[in-house]
Each structure stands twice: as C-alpha cells, then as structure tokens.
mmCIF file of C-alpha atoms in Angstrom:
data_model
loop_
_atom_site.group_PDB
_atom_site.id
_atom_site.type_symbol
_atom_site.label_atom_id
_atom_site.label_comp_id
_atom_site.label_asym_id
_atom_site.label_seq_id
_atom_site.Cartn_x
_atom_site.Cartn_y
_atom_site.Cartn_z
ATOM 1 C CA MET A 1 5.786 -101.166 -25.957
ATOM 2 C CA VAL A 2 4.510 -102.951 -29.059
ATOM 3 C CA GLY A 3 2.000 -105.746 -28.367
ATOM 4 C CA ILE A 4 1.609 -109.092 -30.059
ATOM 5 C CA ARG A 5 -1.426 -107.911 -32.026
ATOM 6 C CA THR A 6 0.677 -105.229 -33.764
ATOM 7 C CA VAL A 7 3.247 -107.881 -34.735
ATOM 8 C CA ALA A 8 0.458 -110.138 -36.006
ATOM 9 C CA LYS A 9 -1.065 -107.356 -38.105
ATOM 10 C CA ARG A 10 2.266 -106.647 -39.887
ATOM 11 C CA ALA A 11 2.797 -110.383 -40.504
ATOM 12 C CA GLY A 12 -0.773 -110.812 -41.771
ATOM 13 C CA VAL A 13 -1.662 -113.581 -39.285
ATOM 14 C CA SER A 14 -3.578 -113.916 -36.030
ATOM 15 C CA ALA A 15 -2.072 -113.116 -32.634
ATOM 16 C CA ALA A 16 -2.588 -116.767 -31.662
ATOM 17 C CA THR A 17 -0.458 -117.877 -34.615
ATOM 18 C CA VAL A 18 2.342 -115.498 -33.641
ATOM 19 C CA SER A 19 2.250 -116.821 -30.078
ATOM 20 C CA ARG A 20 2.348 -120.460 -31.168
ATOM 21 C CA VAL A 21 5.235 -119.858 -33.577
ATOM 22 C CA LEU A 22 7.293 -118.002 -30.981
ATOM 23 C CA ASN A 23 6.610 -120.767 -28.437
ATOM 24 C CA GLU A 24 7.552 -123.428 -30.993
ATOM 25 C CA ASP A 25 4.226 -125.233 -30.708
ATOM 26 C CA PRO A 26 4.836 -128.664 -32.299
ATOM 27 C CA GLY A 27 1.155 -129.005 -33.158
ATOM 28 C CA LEU A 28 1.098 -125.867 -35.346
ATOM 29 C CA LYS A 29 1.431 -126.306 -39.108
ATOM 30 C CA VAL A 30 2.355 -123.124 -41.007
ATOM 31 C CA THR A 31 4.448 -122.478 -44.106
ATOM 32 C CA ASP A 32 8.029 -121.322 -44.004
ATOM 33 C CA GLU A 33 6.864 -118.084 -45.641
ATOM 34 C CA THR A 34 4.476 -117.421 -42.734
ATOM 35 C CA LYS A 35 7.246 -118.067 -40.223
ATOM 36 C CA ARG A 36 9.514 -115.702 -42.185
ATOM 37 C CA ARG A 37 6.930 -112.882 -42.074
ATOM 38 C CA ILE A 38 6.430 -113.350 -38.346
ATOM 39 C CA GLN A 39 10.187 -113.267 -37.656
ATOM 40 C CA GLU A 40 10.504 -110.139 -39.811
ATOM 41 C CA ALA A 41 7.702 -108.394 -37.884
ATOM 42 C CA VAL A 42 9.256 -109.407 -34.562
ATOM 43 C CA ALA A 43 12.618 -107.996 -35.626
ATOM 44 C CA PHE A 44 11.022 -104.829 -37.046
ATOM 45 C CA TYR A 45 9.332 -103.968 -33.758
ATOM 46 C CA ASP A 46 12.027 -105.560 -31.559
ATOM 47 C CA TYR A 47 9.185 -107.490 -29.928
ATOM 48 C CA LYS A 48 9.999 -109.473 -26.811
ATOM 49 C CA LYS A 49 7.593 -112.251 -25.999
ATOM 50 C CA LYS A 50 6.281 -112.337 -22.482
ATOM 51 C CA GLU A 51 7.657 -115.216 -20.460
ATOM 52 C CA ARG A 52 4.933 -116.996 -18.568
ATOM 53 C CA PRO A 53 5.857 -117.453 -14.931
ATOM 54 C CA LYS A 54 6.224 -121.112 -14.115
ATOM 55 C CA PRO A 55 3.845 -122.275 -11.422
ATOM 56 C CA VAL A 56 5.536 -122.717 -8.071
ATOM 57 C CA LYS A 57 5.552 -126.342 -6.937
ATOM 58 C CA TYR A 58 5.597 -126.302 -3.161
ATOM 59 C CA GLN A 59 6.930 -129.255 -1.221
ATOM 60 C CA ILE A 60 5.894 -130.243 2.278
ATOM 61 C CA GLY A 61 6.974 -132.941 4.698
ATOM 62 C CA MET A 62 5.016 -134.873 7.273
ATOM 63 C CA ILE A 63 6.097 -135.999 10.744
ATOM 64 C CA THR A 64 3.670 -138.465 12.303
ATOM 65 C CA THR A 65 3.495 -140.153 15.674
ATOM 66 C CA VAL A 66 1.874 -143.349 14.371
ATOM 67 C CA THR A 67 3.429 -146.354 12.676
ATOM 68 C CA GLN A 68 2.211 -147.489 9.287
ATOM 69 C CA SER A 69 0.527 -150.542 10.810
ATOM 70 C CA LYS A 70 -1.234 -148.475 13.480
ATOM 71 C CA GLU A 71 -2.353 -145.997 10.851
ATOM 72 C CA TYR A 72 -3.786 -148.858 8.822
ATOM 73 C CA GLU A 73 -5.662 -150.197 11.853
ATOM 74 C CA ASP A 74 -6.893 -146.823 13.132
ATOM 75 C CA PRO A 75 -9.435 -145.125 10.813
ATOM 76 C CA TYR A 76 -8.928 -141.798 12.592
ATOM 77 C CA PHE A 77 -5.283 -141.361 11.602
ATOM 78 C CA ARG A 78 -5.751 -143.088 8.255
ATOM 79 C CA THR A 79 -8.413 -140.603 7.151
ATOM 80 C CA ILE A 80 -6.335 -137.642 8.374
ATOM 81 C CA ARG A 81 -3.587 -138.712 5.969
ATOM 82 C CA MET A 82 -6.143 -139.252 3.185
ATOM 83 C CA GLY A 83 -7.402 -135.714 3.704
ATOM 84 C CA ILE A 84 -3.830 -134.369 3.529
ATOM 85 C CA GLU A 85 -3.110 -136.243 0.297
ATOM 86 C CA LYS A 86 -6.371 -135.182 -1.378
ATOM 87 C CA GLN A 87 -5.947 -131.502 -0.539
ATOM 88 C CA ALA A 88 -2.247 -131.501 -1.452
ATOM 89 C CA GLU A 89 -3.013 -132.946 -4.885
ATOM 90 C CA ALA A 90 -5.800 -130.405 -5.443
ATOM 91 C CA ALA A 91 -3.483 -127.545 -4.416
ATOM 92 C CA GLY A 92 -0.525 -128.718 -6.524
ATOM 93 C CA ILE A 93 1.582 -129.420 -3.438
ATOM 94 C CA ASN A 94 4.066 -132.272 -3.417
ATOM 95 C CA ILE A 95 4.460 -134.381 -0.275
ATOM 96 C CA LYS A 96 8.194 -134.983 -0.331
ATOM 97 C CA LEU A 97 8.497 -137.379 2.593
ATOM 98 C CA ILE A 98 6.755 -138.883 5.602
ATOM 99 C CA VAL A 99 8.756 -139.621 8.755
ATOM 100 C CA ARG A 100 7.228 -141.891 11.385
ATOM 101 C CA LEU A 101 8.653 -141.029 14.801
ATOM 102 C CA PRO A 102 8.197 -144.481 16.402
ATOM 103 C CA GLU A 103 10.727 -145.766 13.873
ATOM 104 C CA GLY A 104 13.315 -143.385 15.353
ATOM 105 C CA ASN A 105 14.711 -142.213 12.004
ATOM 106 C CA LEU A 106 14.036 -138.470 12.143
ATOM 107 C CA ASP A 107 16.704 -136.332 10.483
ATOM 108 C CA LEU A 108 15.517 -132.751 10.137
ATOM 109 C CA SER A 109 18.063 -132.107 7.382
ATOM 110 C CA ASP A 110 15.844 -134.283 5.177
ATOM 111 C CA PHE A 111 13.290 -131.473 5.263
ATOM 112 C CA LYS A 112 15.608 -128.764 3.928
ATOM 113 C CA ASP A 113 13.784 -128.633 0.579
ATOM 114 C CA CYS A 114 10.347 -128.498 2.207
ATOM 115 C CA SER A 115 8.523 -125.180 2.383
ATOM 116 C CA GLY A 116 6.252 -126.432 5.156
ATOM 117 C CA ILE A 117 5.881 -129.278 7.635
ATOM 118 C CA LEU A 118 2.794 -130.996 9.047
ATOM 119 C CA ILE A 119 3.122 -132.686 12.456
ATOM 120 C CA ILE A 120 0.456 -135.303 13.138
ATOM 121 C CA GLY A 121 -0.086 -136.213 16.768
ATOM 122 C CA GLN A 122 1.421 -135.140 20.051
ATOM 123 C CA VAL A 123 5.161 -134.515 20.198
ATOM 124 C CA GLU A 124 7.533 -133.233 22.837
ATOM 125 C CA SER A 125 7.954 -129.433 22.908
ATOM 126 C CA LYS A 126 11.730 -129.723 22.339
ATOM 127 C CA LEU A 127 11.125 -131.502 19.047
ATOM 128 C CA LEU A 128 8.616 -128.877 17.977
ATOM 129 C CA GLN A 129 11.112 -126.105 18.670
ATOM 130 C CA LYS A 130 13.741 -127.864 16.554
ATOM 131 C CA VAL A 131 11.301 -128.103 13.662
ATOM 132 C CA LEU A 132 10.436 -124.407 14.018
ATOM 133 C CA ALA A 133 14.111 -123.513 13.869
ATOM 134 C CA GLY A 134 14.111 -124.762 10.275
ATOM 135 C CA THR A 135 10.840 -123.232 9.091
ATOM 136 C CA GLU A 136 7.982 -121.213 10.557
ATOM 137 C CA ASN A 137 5.525 -122.886 8.188
ATOM 138 C CA VAL A 138 4.427 -125.581 10.613
ATOM 139 C CA VAL A 139 0.949 -126.962 11.284
ATOM 140 C CA VAL A 140 0.283 -129.292 14.224
ATOM 141 C CA LEU A 141 -2.630 -131.688 13.803
ATOM 142 C CA ASP A 142 -4.554 -133.413 16.599
ATOM 143 C CA ASP A 143 -2.907 -131.672 19.556
ATOM 144 C CA PRO A 144 -5.020 -128.895 21.122
ATOM 145 C CA SER A 145 -2.300 -128.189 23.710
ATOM 146 C CA LYS A 146 -0.176 -126.536 21.000
ATOM 147 C CA GLN A 147 -2.805 -123.905 20.161
ATOM 148 C CA ASP A 148 -1.220 -121.426 22.596
ATOM 149 C CA SER A 149 2.304 -121.918 21.226
ATOM 150 C CA ASP A 150 3.877 -118.916 19.518
ATOM 151 C CA ASN A 151 3.392 -118.692 15.762
ATOM 152 C CA ILE A 152 2.147 -122.261 15.252
ATOM 153 C CA ASP A 153 -0.963 -123.160 13.302
ATOM 154 C CA THR A 154 -3.049 -125.950 14.827
ATOM 155 C CA VAL A 155 -6.075 -127.952 13.698
ATOM 156 C CA TYR A 156 -7.788 -130.470 15.914
ATOM 157 C CA ALA A 157 -11.086 -132.052 16.921
ATOM 158 C CA ASP A 158 -12.766 -130.272 19.823
ATOM 159 C CA LEU A 159 -12.779 -133.324 22.095
ATOM 160 C CA ARG A 160 -13.448 -131.261 25.219
ATOM 161 C CA GLN A 161 -16.785 -130.014 23.916
ATOM 162 C CA ALA A 162 -17.571 -133.424 22.445
ATOM 163 C CA THR A 163 -17.036 -134.949 25.907
ATOM 164 C CA PHE A 164 -19.368 -132.408 27.493
ATOM 165 C CA ARG A 165 -22.020 -133.153 24.861
ATOM 166 C CA ASN A 166 -21.900 -136.882 25.548
ATOM 167 C CA LEU A 167 -22.073 -136.363 29.301
ATOM 168 C CA ASP A 168 -24.843 -133.760 29.124
ATOM 169 C CA ARG A 169 -26.968 -136.229 27.197
ATOM 170 C CA LEU A 170 -26.364 -138.986 29.746
ATOM 171 C CA TYR A 171 -27.229 -136.555 32.528
ATOM 172 C CA GLU A 172 -30.521 -135.692 30.836
ATOM 173 C CA LEU A 173 -31.263 -139.429 30.721
ATOM 174 C CA GLY A 174 -30.873 -139.561 34.495
ATOM 175 C CA HIS A 175 -27.331 -140.932 34.779
ATOM 176 C CA ARG A 176 -25.171 -139.798 37.683
ATOM 177 C CA ASP A 177 -22.872 -142.800 38.202
ATOM 178 C CA ILE A 178 -20.791 -142.409 35.044
ATOM 179 C CA ALA A 179 -17.362 -144.025 34.721
ATOM 180 C CA TYR A 180 -14.657 -143.199 32.202
ATOM 181 C CA ILE A 181 -12.539 -145.798 30.390
ATOM 182 C CA GLY A 182 -9.914 -144.276 28.105
ATOM 183 C CA GLY A 183 -6.311 -144.101 27.091
ATOM 184 C CA LEU A 184 -3.207 -142.354 28.287
ATOM 185 C CA ARG A 185 -1.900 -139.324 26.486
ATOM 186 C CA ILE A 186 1.346 -140.215 24.723
ATOM 187 C CA LEU A 187 4.046 -137.687 23.820
ATOM 188 C CA ILE A 188 6.869 -138.777 21.524
ATOM 189 C CA ASP A 189 10.331 -137.298 20.952
ATOM 190 C CA GLU A 190 12.674 -137.282 17.961
ATOM 191 C CA GLN A 191 14.220 -140.631 18.942
ATOM 192 C CA GLY A 192 10.794 -142.237 19.000
ATOM 193 C CA VAL A 193 10.736 -142.498 22.798
ATOM 194 C CA GLU A 194 7.233 -142.300 24.246
ATOM 195 C CA THR A 195 6.208 -140.569 27.466
ATOM 196 C CA GLU A 196 2.827 -141.470 28.967
ATOM 197 C CA THR A 197 0.778 -138.936 30.919
ATOM 198 C CA GLN A 198 -2.702 -138.978 32.408
ATOM 199 C CA ASP A 199 -3.821 -135.602 31.066
ATOM 200 C CA ASP A 200 -5.753 -136.774 28.008
ATOM 201 C CA TYR A 201 -8.341 -134.162 26.977
ATOM 202 C CA ARG A 202 -11.358 -136.478 27.208
ATOM 203 C CA LYS A 203 -10.398 -137.681 30.676
ATOM 204 C CA GLU A 204 -9.770 -134.144 31.946
ATOM 205 C CA ALA A 205 -13.047 -132.913 30.434
ATOM 206 C CA TYR A 206 -14.879 -135.813 32.119
ATOM 207 C CA GLU A 207 -13.423 -134.922 35.526
ATOM 208 C CA GLU A 208 -14.165 -131.218 35.037
ATOM 209 C CA TRP A 209 -17.763 -131.981 34.092
ATOM 210 C CA MET A 210 -18.316 -134.344 37.040
ATOM 211 C CA VAL A 211 -17.028 -131.691 39.462
ATOM 212 C CA LYS A 212 -19.296 -129.017 37.965
ATOM 213 C CA LYS A 213 -22.283 -131.336 38.365
ATOM 214 C CA GLY A 214 -21.436 -132.000 42.009
ATOM 215 C CA LEU A 215 -20.505 -135.606 41.282
ATOM 216 C CA SER A 216 -16.878 -135.566 42.469
ATOM 217 C CA ASP A 217 -17.438 -138.578 44.716
ATOM 218 C CA ARG A 218 -18.596 -140.610 41.706
ATOM 219 C CA ILE A 219 -15.569 -140.031 39.507
ATOM 220 C CA ASN A 220 -14.159 -143.352 38.299
ATOM 221 C CA VAL A 221 -11.314 -143.310 35.786
ATOM 222 C CA TYR A 222 -9.615 -146.324 34.174
ATOM 223 C CA LEU A 223 -6.730 -145.629 31.801
ATOM 224 C CA GLY A 224 -4.528 -147.783 29.600
ATOM 225 C CA ASP A 225 -3.626 -147.856 25.950
ATOM 226 C CA TRP A 226 -6.184 -147.219 23.218
ATOM 227 C CA THR A 227 -6.741 -150.791 22.045
ATOM 228 C CA THR A 228 -9.814 -153.012 22.053
ATOM 229 C CA LEU A 229 -8.067 -155.527 24.315
ATOM 230 C CA GLU A 230 -7.306 -152.782 26.817
ATOM 231 C CA GLY A 231 -10.941 -151.713 26.752
ATOM 232 C CA LEU A 232 -11.822 -155.296 27.731
ATOM 233 C CA ARG A 233 -9.191 -155.451 30.489
ATOM 234 C CA LEU A 234 -10.170 -152.109 32.005
ATOM 235 C CA THR A 235 -13.847 -153.045 31.953
ATOM 236 C CA GLU A 236 -13.096 -156.222 33.862
ATOM 237 C CA ALA A 237 -11.147 -154.154 36.403
ATOM 238 C CA LEU A 238 -14.040 -151.685 36.763
ATOM 239 C CA LEU A 239 -16.558 -154.481 37.302
ATOM 240 C CA ALA A 240 -14.343 -156.148 39.900
ATOM 241 C CA ASP A 241 -13.987 -152.853 41.797
ATOM 242 C CA HIS A 242 -17.723 -152.109 41.796
ATOM 243 C CA GLU A 243 -19.438 -155.444 42.298
ATOM 244 C CA GLN A 244 -21.882 -153.978 44.830
ATOM 245 C CA GLN A 245 -22.866 -150.894 42.848
ATOM 246 C CA LEU A 246 -22.063 -150.718 39.168
ATOM 247 C CA PRO A 247 -22.030 -147.413 37.287
ATOM 248 C CA THR A 248 -25.132 -146.821 35.203
ATOM 249 C CA ALA A 249 -23.110 -145.532 32.257
ATOM 250 C CA ILE A 250 -19.588 -145.676 30.818
ATOM 251 C CA LEU A 251 -17.970 -143.002 28.692
ATOM 252 C CA ALA A 252 -15.458 -144.729 26.401
ATOM 253 C CA GLY A 253 -12.463 -142.749 25.156
ATOM 254 C CA SER A 254 -12.700 -144.243 21.663
ATOM 255 C CA ASP A 255 -14.795 -146.658 19.633
ATOM 256 C CA PRO A 256 -12.072 -149.371 19.499
ATOM 257 C CA MET A 257 -12.002 -149.296 23.313
ATOM 258 C CA ALA A 258 -15.810 -149.384 23.369
ATOM 259 C CA VAL A 259 -15.726 -152.655 21.429
ATOM 260 C CA GLY A 260 -13.646 -154.134 24.267
ATOM 261 C CA ILE A 261 -16.035 -152.646 26.827
ATOM 262 C CA TYR A 262 -18.948 -154.381 25.099
ATOM 263 C CA ARG A 263 -17.122 -157.675 25.323
ATOM 264 C CA GLY A 264 -16.254 -157.187 28.988
ATOM 265 C CA LEU A 265 -19.860 -156.425 29.931
ATOM 266 C CA GLN A 266 -21.269 -159.289 27.873
ATOM 267 C CA ARG A 267 -18.888 -161.749 29.565
ATOM 268 C CA LYS A 268 -20.571 -160.829 32.847
ATOM 269 C CA GLN A 269 -24.050 -161.163 31.268
ATOM 270 C CA LEU A 270 -24.625 -157.424 31.637
ATOM 271 C CA ARG A 271 -26.960 -155.926 29.072
ATOM 272 C CA ILE A 272 -26.367 -152.761 27.080
ATOM 273 C CA PRO A 273 -28.108 -150.392 27.649
ATOM 274 C CA GLN A 274 -30.555 -152.044 30.074
ATOM 275 C CA ASP A 275 -27.863 -152.471 32.743
ATOM 276 C CA ILE A 276 -25.192 -150.021 31.595
ATOM 277 C CA SER A 277 -25.324 -147.341 28.887
ATOM 278 C CA ILE A 278 -22.263 -146.769 26.682
ATOM 279 C CA VAL A 279 -21.257 -143.651 24.718
ATOM 280 C CA SER A 280 -18.015 -143.114 22.839
ATOM 281 C CA PHE A 281 -15.989 -141.149 20.268
ATOM 282 C CA ASP A 282 -14.906 -141.604 16.615
ATOM 283 C CA ASP A 283 -17.839 -143.302 14.808
ATOM 284 C CA ILE A 284 -15.715 -145.971 13.169
ATOM 285 C CA GLU A 285 -17.545 -148.243 10.745
ATOM 286 C CA VAL A 286 -18.099 -151.078 13.217
ATOM 287 C CA ALA A 287 -19.904 -148.771 15.695
ATOM 288 C CA GLU A 288 -23.122 -148.926 13.702
ATOM 289 C CA PHE A 289 -23.028 -152.729 13.521
ATOM 290 C CA LEU A 290 -22.396 -153.560 17.166
ATOM 291 C CA THR A 291 -25.293 -155.090 19.091
ATOM 292 C CA PRO A 292 -26.721 -152.773 20.234
ATOM 293 C CA SER A 293 -25.415 -150.070 17.879
ATOM 294 C CA LEU A 294 -23.044 -147.642 19.608
ATOM 295 C CA SER A 295 -23.827 -144.009 20.396
ATOM 296 C CA THR A 296 -20.726 -142.010 19.585
ATOM 297 C CA VAL A 297 -19.343 -138.734 18.287
ATOM 298 C CA LYS A 298 -18.353 -138.480 14.642
ATOM 299 C CA ILE A 299 -15.033 -136.676 14.154
ATOM 300 C CA ASN A 300 -14.377 -135.544 10.591
ATOM 301 C CA SER A 301 -10.705 -136.480 10.585
ATOM 302 C CA GLU A 302 -10.389 -136.183 6.806
ATOM 303 C CA GLU A 303 -11.345 -132.526 7.096
ATOM 304 C CA ILE A 304 -8.610 -132.072 9.725
ATOM 305 C CA GLY A 305 -6.081 -133.175 7.102
ATOM 306 C CA LYS A 306 -7.536 -130.944 4.393
ATOM 307 C CA ILE A 307 -7.603 -127.861 6.607
ATOM 308 C CA ALA A 308 -3.990 -128.464 7.646
ATOM 309 C CA VAL A 309 -2.859 -128.351 4.003
ATOM 310 C CA ARG A 310 -4.799 -125.151 3.385
ATOM 311 C CA LEU A 311 -3.227 -123.565 6.467
ATOM 312 C CA VAL A 312 0.327 -124.495 5.513
ATOM 313 C CA LYS A 313 -0.233 -123.245 1.944
ATOM 314 C CA GLU A 314 -1.326 -119.846 3.279
ATOM 315 C CA ARG A 315 1.937 -119.676 5.188
ATOM 316 C CA MET A 316 4.115 -120.847 2.303
ATOM 317 C CA THR A 317 2.624 -118.348 -0.137
ATOM 318 C CA GLY A 318 2.854 -115.464 2.342
ATOM 319 C CA GLU A 319 -0.897 -115.019 2.295
ATOM 320 C CA ARG A 320 -0.965 -115.090 6.091
ATOM 321 C CA SER A 321 1.639 -114.672 8.824
ATOM 322 C CA VAL A 322 -0.562 -114.699 11.923
ATOM 323 C CA ALA A 323 -1.006 -118.072 13.637
ATOM 324 C CA VAL A 324 -4.494 -119.563 13.736
ATOM 325 C CA SER A 325 -6.094 -122.508 15.527
ATOM 326 C CA VAL A 326 -9.001 -124.379 13.985
ATOM 327 C CA ALA A 327 -11.288 -126.613 16.064
ATOM 328 C CA VAL A 328 -13.114 -128.957 13.701
ATOM 329 C CA ALA A 329 -16.768 -129.515 14.533
ATOM 330 C CA PHE A 330 -18.141 -132.879 15.622
ATOM 331 C CA THR A 331 -21.490 -134.613 15.195
ATOM 332 C CA PRO A 332 -23.173 -136.646 17.949
ATOM 333 C CA ILE A 333 -24.500 -139.958 16.588
ATOM 334 C CA ILE A 334 -27.222 -141.267 18.902
ATOM 335 C CA ARG A 335 -27.930 -144.979 18.555
ATOM 336 C CA GLU A 336 -29.087 -147.820 20.796
ATOM 337 C CA SER A 337 -26.410 -148.064 23.508
ATOM 338 C CA GLU A 338 -27.888 -145.428 25.834
ATOM 339 C CA LYS A 339 -31.220 -145.286 27.611
ATOM 340 C CA LEU A 340 -33.326 -143.327 30.073
ATOM 341 C CA LEU A 341 -32.952 -144.591 33.634
ATOM 342 C CA GLU A 342 -36.264 -146.079 34.641
ATOM 343 C CA ASN A 343 -35.889 -145.153 38.301
ATOM 344 C CA GLU A 344 -35.298 -141.436 37.617
#
C-alpha cells in the first residue's frame, strides 16, 4: 500500500502539506496548482487517507445518598464529589447526571446512555442489584460492606483500622474507661426511604476492640444522627448516666459530633483533656481550631473519588473485568485533646 510520503514525493511537496490539504486544514495557504498536483498524485496511486479514530467520550452517572445541602455542609462527601469531578475531567469522562436518593426521583432509565455508574454511600442491596442489571460497570464508594458482593468494585476509607488506631493510642495513654458517641448506619432505597441500623463500622470496631482488651464491662455506646447537635445531646445523656464515674476518654464517630461533645463537656465545666480525652475521625478544618485542638484521623476523601473514577474507567474500557476493593489509607492527627492518665 502506497504511503503518504510517496504521494508527497510525486506532488513535489512535504507529507505534512499533503495531510493538511486532504484534511482541508483552513489554516493552510497553498496555490491551486499545488492542490492540483496533490490531487493528481492521490488519484495516480489511488491513495486512501487514514481516518483517525475519534476519541471515545465515556459517560458516567452518579447516585448519591446525600442531599445537596448535606453535601455542602459535610466536607467528607463534598470532597469525594470534588475528587470524582477532577479525575473525570482529567480522564475525558463526562458526568451525565447526578441523582440524589433522598429526593426520591431515581429513574434507572435515565442512565441508559451511561457506560458506568458510581454509587456514593450506603444503599439497600435490592437497589444495587437493579443498577447491576443495567450495567456491570459499577463502583460503590464509602460502603465497605459491599466489598464481598459479586463483581462490584468498591473504594472506601478503612474506618475499622482507623478506630483500632485511635483506641490503641488511648490505651497506651492509660485509658480503660472509653465511651463511644457516634451515629447510626443509614441505608437508603430507590424511593429515598431510609432504614437506620446500629451496625456502623466505627461502633462495631469499638466494641470488638473493647472485648479483645477485656473491657466488655466498660462498653458504653451512644448513637444518634451525625450532627453537632446530636453530639451535644448524646454527651449530656452520657454525663447524666455516669455522674458517679465518668469515662476518662470518648471516641467520637466524626468531627462534627466531636464539636457537640466539646460543648456538652464545657457546659458541665469539664476540661479537655484534663478530665476527659477526646479523639475523632475526619479532620475537618475546624478540628485544628477547637480549644483544645482535636486529635482525629484524616481521611483522604478526595482520593476516594479519584480512585472510583479510575476503577470505573478500567471497567468501561475493558482493561479489567475482575472486581477489586480499595481501602484508602488514613493518617492519625495527634493534637491537644488527649493526654496520659496521671494515675496510671
């Protein structure tokens, strides 16, 4: 087969000029005579220009369990979405639509043009199966329980190990009376109906750790929603229940709840960490500026979003067909809200 260089040689021009003429480059200025010679050479050799394959523009959809207002208020979910958007733009992937389950407007037919779907948060298994019936290119974010599901990619923060790390550090500081204040696990279905359960990963890891340390009789769990106000309310309940012997430390399920815990302790003139140590999760911006500054675990939620896009792209392009689960690492941030027990 004759190449473009042979055509260019017969026409007495460069190969680049032949290519630009055949592709009708509007920025190229050549004489009609030059164009005539090129067309004659093309006809002489019956040259067929190579058609450049158009880049594939993949489309994905997102199903999230958080409302827009909650996402705005919660840095964890907000940065997950930022990570998704950044990686999608870098990979040339278009985010066709975002459906927020609490709004109850899920119609899976809207995803028919999507090559992959990202599910953010914890959804009912029936909903997940319906999504999988439409496409196998599904990635679940922030739900470790789905890592054992058939043919589903998952990416999540390893909250179980992060819980152990927090508790191990408190144990080394001499703490044995450690209470847990956290939130309920919430599953949501396609109508936006929420189901509350008590099997949140941090709470279960706390109970498992206390049992292993022989501290079963000191387990104290207070659960509600994940808000600052609920952190305050649950702290007041804990203090009322343990007036005679307060815990020496509290493990908070999240930094927003820890802010409420601070307020609840300060209302009772209890000092942090002199009277009670506090450790938490998330490392939101305010954690560093609390008085005292809050010890917590930094979760790289933006990276969770980025990894999810990379995983779904591997599925869409056929690069990989085997399901994988990715546990994103965490970083303990030790600040001023924890201390060594003086009597240990």
